[in-house]
Amino acid sequence: MKRFVPLILGLASLAAGLAFATGASSAAGAWTVSPVASGLDSPRGPVFAPNGTLLVAESGHGGDVCINGMTFCVGLSSQISKVDPTTGAHTPLVKGLYSRSVAMEGVTGVDGLSANGGQLFGVVTSYPQELTGWSCAGQPADCATVLAAARAQAGQLITFTPAGTMKSVAGVGGHDYDWAGRNPSYSREPPNANPYAVVASPGGVVVADAGANTLDHVAANGQITVASAIAPPPPGSFPADTVPTCVTIVRGNLYAASLSGHLWKRGGSFTPTEIAVADASGKSLIHHVTGCTSDQQGNIYLVDMWGTPGRPIPAGPASAAGSGSVVELAANGTASVLAGGLTFPNGIARAKDGSLYISTNSICTATGTPFPYCAKGGGIIRLRP
């Protein structure tokens, strides 16, 4: 299943994670890579707040309320944290957010963040309908509290402040789950939803739903409109569906990229136009995209979470660890790899000085994951020209 992608990403039932990108490599002329922070709990999208503070979404590690023989566990371990780029210190800003851990899928929670016009936004995984029927019989003492919060937060677009207060704006996940049920041609799976990425603009907020395969526009009053939906790739692909995982705005145009390795320009139409991201020989430089951002010059920066075909196997001879990269699609249409050799990078943010901040080891929980590269949990790196 791909509904909880990045986690699929978390992927591999292996449940859990990877950690700092050691041995990151770059081609000649590529940017300099340096570590910023470690010890994060399944880090995903970073963002710079209006006051310049670096924030990062941590999807968490699920929790102790479980069904199906402990294969599906939920909790409130997701959070939004402040990160000091100088020291690497990180502290929670918004705590107690919904985190979902599923064997063979991994962990999702609050995954995408965005800032615009003094406001901060985030999106929370899943959809409330998924938790219908869950019972606290035989569960831990915190079950009632966890389920109440999970049902209230699942699939929500939220807004939050630098002081740590939070409120819901719109139930995107619940809306998209219902929409997917009415429009089955956009997925090869049963109806589901996973609001995963968000970009805010003066005209409203756009959410990429990696489960319903939609791009949603959310107005200031909370009204949700499916602006685009993207049909599945050819049969036999991984993932089986498109799985849009990032959105960015370039000179008024909306771009979205996907876990299936595509970039689209919406161009004002319901069905977006695919844009090539290829080297001089025509070879695509993106395979499994999970993050994107852009600059005022019209350049787009894409995070390719892993560069090997198929599932992101975390260990063994076929491991995809160390195969992630950051790719630039210049305004003139040329594409190049800025940094390679990254271990499961995920989200990206651009600082005012032009440097890029990327979450890495994004399927590593802060503690307890078995792979060597997860010894320090998830992290953040910085790329400088």
XYZ file of C-alpha atoms in Angstrom:
385
model
C 0.000 0.000 0.000
C 1.153 3.522 -0.613
C -1.340 5.550 1.200
C 1.076 6.482 3.908
C 3.897 6.858 1.652
C 6.634 8.222 3.315
C 6.262 5.891 5.059
C 6.065 3.671 2.939
C 8.808 5.279 3.229
C 9.096 4.544 6.679
C 8.499 1.891 4.839
C 9.561 -1.210 5.049
C 7.781 -2.803 7.665
C 11.015 -2.696 8.912
C 9.290 -0.242 10.646
C 11.221 2.568 11.215
C 14.109 4.392 10.184
C 17.456 5.424 9.197
C 19.730 8.031 10.432
C 22.339 10.475 9.449
C 23.581 10.706 5.943
C 27.198 9.790 6.214
C 29.427 9.813 3.193
C 27.177 12.165 1.214
C 28.704 12.670 -2.204
C 28.388 15.302 -4.886
C 29.404 15.793 -8.456
C 31.970 18.412 -9.393
C 30.515 21.875 -8.893
C 27.811 20.573 -6.568
C 26.942 22.228 -3.306
C 28.664 21.688 0.038
C 26.816 19.382 2.434
C 27.095 19.846 6.203
C 25.148 18.398 9.160
C 22.870 20.690 11.150
C 20.954 18.515 13.635
C 20.380 14.902 14.657
C 18.192 13.031 17.143
C 14.927 13.899 15.401
C 11.903 11.595 15.437
C 11.063 10.709 11.804
C 11.753 14.222 10.439
C 9.902 15.407 7.358
C 9.237 18.907 6.051
C 11.303 21.851 7.347
C 10.223 25.484 6.999
C 11.473 28.906 8.002
C 9.011 30.858 10.123
C 8.437 34.547 9.302
C 10.828 35.471 12.125
C 13.575 33.327 10.573
C 13.299 30.381 12.976
C 13.939 26.977 11.413
C 11.092 24.558 12.144
C 10.762 20.886 11.277
C 7.864 18.426 11.260
C 8.579 15.246 13.206
C 6.191 12.414 12.371
C 7.011 10.627 15.611
C 6.894 6.911 16.315
C 3.220 6.014 16.659
C 2.099 5.021 20.148
C 0.754 2.319 22.440
C -2.851 2.081 21.203
C -2.772 -0.809 18.737
C -4.936 -3.186 16.729
C -4.288 -6.163 14.441
C -1.706 -7.785 16.648
C 0.314 -4.619 17.247
C 0.788 -4.019 13.517
C -1.185 -0.755 13.519
C -0.375 1.560 16.428
C -1.288 5.187 17.028
C -0.240 7.815 19.525
C 0.490 11.491 20.002
C 4.251 11.405 19.464
C 4.332 13.679 16.408
C 5.381 17.298 16.898
C 6.681 20.489 15.295
C 10.085 21.512 16.621
C 12.375 24.539 16.558
C 15.937 23.899 15.412
C 18.988 26.055 16.076
C 21.083 25.794 12.870
C 24.204 26.877 14.743
C 24.155 24.362 17.594
C 21.776 21.712 16.257
C 19.657 21.959 19.396
C 15.963 21.268 18.851
C 12.999 21.884 21.127
C 9.285 21.107 20.681
C 7.020 23.961 19.642
C 3.738 22.085 19.106
C 3.490 18.700 20.853
C 0.924 15.931 21.105
C 0.145 15.554 17.398
C -1.271 12.419 15.827
C 1.297 9.787 14.828
C 0.428 6.594 12.956
C 2.734 3.565 12.686
C 1.827 0.622 10.471
C 3.920 -2.420 9.637
C 4.928 -2.462 5.963
C 4.070 1.227 5.702
C 6.008 3.007 8.409
C 5.264 6.206 10.315
C 3.388 9.341 9.350
C 2.226 12.251 11.472
C 2.541 15.951 10.810
C 4.576 15.746 7.604
C 4.371 19.038 5.708
C 4.850 22.648 6.859
C 4.510 25.987 5.065
C 4.698 29.690 5.882
C 3.150 32.686 4.156
C 2.110 36.181 5.128
C 3.011 35.720 8.757
C 1.047 32.489 9.064
C 2.319 28.958 9.623
C 0.530 25.847 8.360
C 0.936 22.099 8.727
C -0.885 18.970 7.584
C -1.604 15.894 9.679
C -1.711 12.386 8.254
C -4.662 10.117 7.480
C -8.437 10.621 7.757
C -10.791 10.281 10.734
C -12.930 7.576 9.088
C -10.019 5.161 9.488
C -10.396 5.279 13.279
C -14.123 4.579 13.296
C -14.855 1.497 15.357
C -11.612 1.510 17.330
C -12.284 0.458 20.917
C -10.359 0.992 24.140
C -11.189 -2.496 25.383
C -7.953 -4.082 26.546
C -5.961 -0.979 25.598
C -3.578 1.096 27.762
C -4.948 3.698 30.168
C -4.252 6.562 27.774
C -6.413 5.053 25.015
C -9.425 7.353 25.366
C -7.256 10.459 25.316
C -5.210 9.224 22.361
C -8.199 8.221 20.250
C -10.070 11.456 20.933
C -7.081 13.516 19.834
C -6.346 11.232 16.873
C -9.900 11.479 15.567
C -9.890 15.255 15.971
C -6.522 15.709 14.237
C -6.452 13.035 11.520
C -6.290 14.656 8.092
C -6.429 18.203 9.383
C -4.853 21.259 7.839
C -3.698 23.205 10.898
C -2.337 26.658 11.567
C 0.010 27.378 14.436
C 1.920 30.280 15.932
C 5.558 30.833 16.974
C 4.241 30.657 20.544
C 3.047 27.096 19.993
C -0.728 27.566 19.857
C -2.567 25.559 17.209
C -5.997 25.322 15.602
C -7.588 23.331 12.804
C -8.444 25.011 9.516
C -10.033 22.244 7.416
C -10.568 18.489 7.458
C -8.721 17.743 4.228
C -8.187 14.024 4.895
C -11.836 13.299 5.627
C -12.895 15.312 2.586
C -10.433 13.525 0.293
C -11.369 10.073 1.586
C -14.976 10.725 0.592
C -13.872 12.204 -2.748
C -11.716 9.140 -3.485
C -14.709 6.897 -2.879
C -16.678 8.809 -5.512
C -13.762 8.921 -7.984
C -12.087 5.490 -7.999
C -10.250 5.969 -11.297
C -7.507 7.995 -9.608
C -6.214 5.120 -7.503
C -5.554 1.393 -7.669
C -6.264 1.073 -3.948
C -9.412 1.300 -1.851
C -10.380 4.881 -0.920
C -7.927 6.495 1.480
C -6.285 9.833 2.187
C -2.952 11.112 3.425
C -2.516 14.903 3.387
C 1.253 15.087 3.145
C 2.555 18.392 1.793
C 1.347 21.964 1.912
C 2.178 25.316 0.331
C 0.523 28.556 1.419
C -0.005 31.639 -0.719
C -2.072 34.838 -0.490
C -4.802 33.069 -2.458
C -5.146 30.127 -0.109
C -3.416 26.894 0.835
C -2.713 23.946 -1.474
C -2.400 20.459 0.023
C -0.944 17.444 -1.779
C -2.809 14.322 -0.688
C -0.563 11.300 -1.179
C -3.404 8.866 -0.541
C -6.215 10.326 -2.651
C -3.756 11.524 -5.356
C -5.206 15.017 -5.311
C -4.105 18.626 -5.090
C -6.570 20.478 -2.870
C -7.148 24.199 -2.579
C -8.253 25.355 0.861
C -9.742 28.848 1.024
C -9.420 31.192 3.994
C -12.875 30.115 5.187
C -11.827 26.433 5.191
C -13.674 25.472 2.002
C -11.913 22.586 0.236
C -11.815 22.153 -3.536
C -10.058 19.381 -5.436
C -8.062 21.497 -7.880
C -6.393 18.534 -9.617
C -6.242 14.769 -9.447
C -3.546 12.650 -11.031
C -4.207 9.205 -12.468
C -1.991 6.209 -11.591
C 1.202 5.457 -13.543
C 1.403 2.380 -15.808
C 0.770 -0.985 -14.119
C 3.795 -2.564 -12.503
C 5.242 0.712 -11.262
C 6.265 1.446 -7.697
C 4.335 2.904 -6.117
C 1.215 1.670 -7.871
C -0.366 5.110 -7.591
C 0.981 8.568 -8.350
C 1.382 9.651 -4.701
C 1.896 13.436 -4.889
C 4.222 14.359 -2.047
C 5.241 17.987 -2.540
C 3.943 21.277 -3.886
C 5.599 24.609 -4.604
C 4.626 27.817 -6.370
C 6.853 29.350 -9.053
C 5.876 32.759 -10.414
C 2.219 32.093 -9.741
C 2.254 28.569 -11.173
C 1.669 25.507 -9.019
C 4.083 22.590 -9.363
C 3.728 19.181 -7.721
C 6.046 16.181 -7.608
C 5.458 12.595 -6.590
C 6.792 9.447 -5.003
C 6.395 7.856 -8.431
C 9.121 10.158 -9.778
C 7.259 12.832 -11.731
C 6.978 16.623 -11.726
C 3.857 18.405 -12.950
C 2.888 21.980 -13.693
C -0.768 22.582 -13.031
C -1.112 25.485 -15.461
C -4.682 26.262 -14.414
C -6.148 22.993 -15.666
C -7.518 20.029 -13.720
C -5.074 17.625 -15.370
C -1.491 18.897 -14.880
C 1.227 18.810 -17.528
C 4.305 16.680 -16.816
C 7.654 18.473 -16.829
C 10.867 16.598 -17.592
C 13.671 16.672 -15.022
C 16.498 15.116 -17.025
C 20.215 15.464 -17.679
C 21.747 16.341 -21.035
C 21.363 12.752 -22.250
C 17.638 12.734 -21.454
C 17.947 10.495 -18.374
C 15.522 11.405 -15.611
C 17.181 12.621 -12.415
C 14.174 11.993 -10.189
C 12.842 8.630 -9.057
C 10.941 8.950 -5.753
C 10.362 12.617 -4.862
C 9.205 13.641 -1.379
C 10.060 17.335 -1.112
C 10.334 20.472 -3.222
C 10.819 24.209 -2.951
C 11.670 27.068 -5.301
C 13.263 30.516 -5.467
C 12.334 33.863 -6.976
C 14.464 33.191 -10.046
C 12.189 30.287 -10.997
C 14.521 27.445 -10.011
C 12.919 24.356 -8.441
C 14.724 22.138 -5.922
C 13.566 18.531 -5.572
C 14.385 15.910 -2.945
C 14.750 12.442 -4.450
C 14.322 10.232 -1.404
C 16.037 7.231 -2.966
C 17.439 6.714 -6.436
C 17.025 2.984 -6.935
C 13.921 1.599 -8.656
C 11.186 0.062 -6.548
C 10.742 -0.072 -2.810
C 13.092 1.833 -0.488
C 14.727 -1.221 1.035
C 16.575 -0.019 4.149
C 19.194 -2.753 4.574
C 20.956 -5.608 2.824
C 22.464 -5.953 -0.652
C 19.567 -4.135 -2.291
C 19.469 -1.308 0.245
C 18.434 2.104 -1.057
C 20.221 3.882 1.805
C 22.704 6.407 0.500
C 20.994 6.729 -2.872
C 19.007 9.915 -2.185
C 19.781 13.278 -3.771
C 18.805 16.911 -4.188
C 18.120 17.948 -7.777
C 17.817 21.430 -9.233
C 15.555 22.155 -12.193
C 16.777 25.551 -13.376
C 14.417 28.150 -14.773
C 15.832 27.459 -18.250
C 14.794 23.786 -18.010
C 18.214 22.238 -17.388
C 18.515 19.830 -14.457
C 21.466 18.818 -12.295
C 22.219 16.962 -9.068
C 23.326 19.332 -6.308
C 24.112 16.588 -3.783
C 23.945 12.798 -3.814
C 24.662 9.911 -1.517
C 22.006 10.972 0.989
C 20.207 8.520 3.242
C 16.457 8.826 2.793
C 16.193 12.620 2.596
C 12.627 13.909 2.673
C 11.638 17.585 2.981
C 13.386 20.807 1.951
C 13.337 24.515 2.815
C 15.269 27.428 1.328
C 16.849 30.026 3.607
C 17.123 33.735 2.786
C 20.825 33.319 2.001
C 19.992 30.722 -0.660
C 21.152 27.682 1.293
C 18.927 24.613 1.415
C 17.926 22.670 4.529
C 16.902 19.040 4.050
C 15.624 16.432 6.486
C 17.533 13.146 6.249
C 17.207 9.664 7.694
C 13.567 10.579 7.611
C 12.364 7.072 8.372
C 14.489 6.908 11.512
C 12.744 7.404 14.800
C 14.728 9.273 17.460
C 15.604 6.037 19.250
C 15.076 2.328 18.867
C 15.507 1.709 15.148
C 17.885 -1.122 14.262
C 19.880 0.157 11.298
C 23.380 1.590 11.745
C 22.561 4.815 9.968
C 19.736 5.372 12.467
C 22.082 5.463 15.446
C 21.521 9.224 15.774
C 17.869 9.232 14.747
C 16.678 11.530 11.980
C 18.574 14.652 11.002
C 18.826 17.876 9.045
C 21.604 18.836 6.656
C 22.448 22.105 4.936
C 23.494 22.604 1.305
C 25.451 25.688 0.336
C 26.704 26.696 -3.139
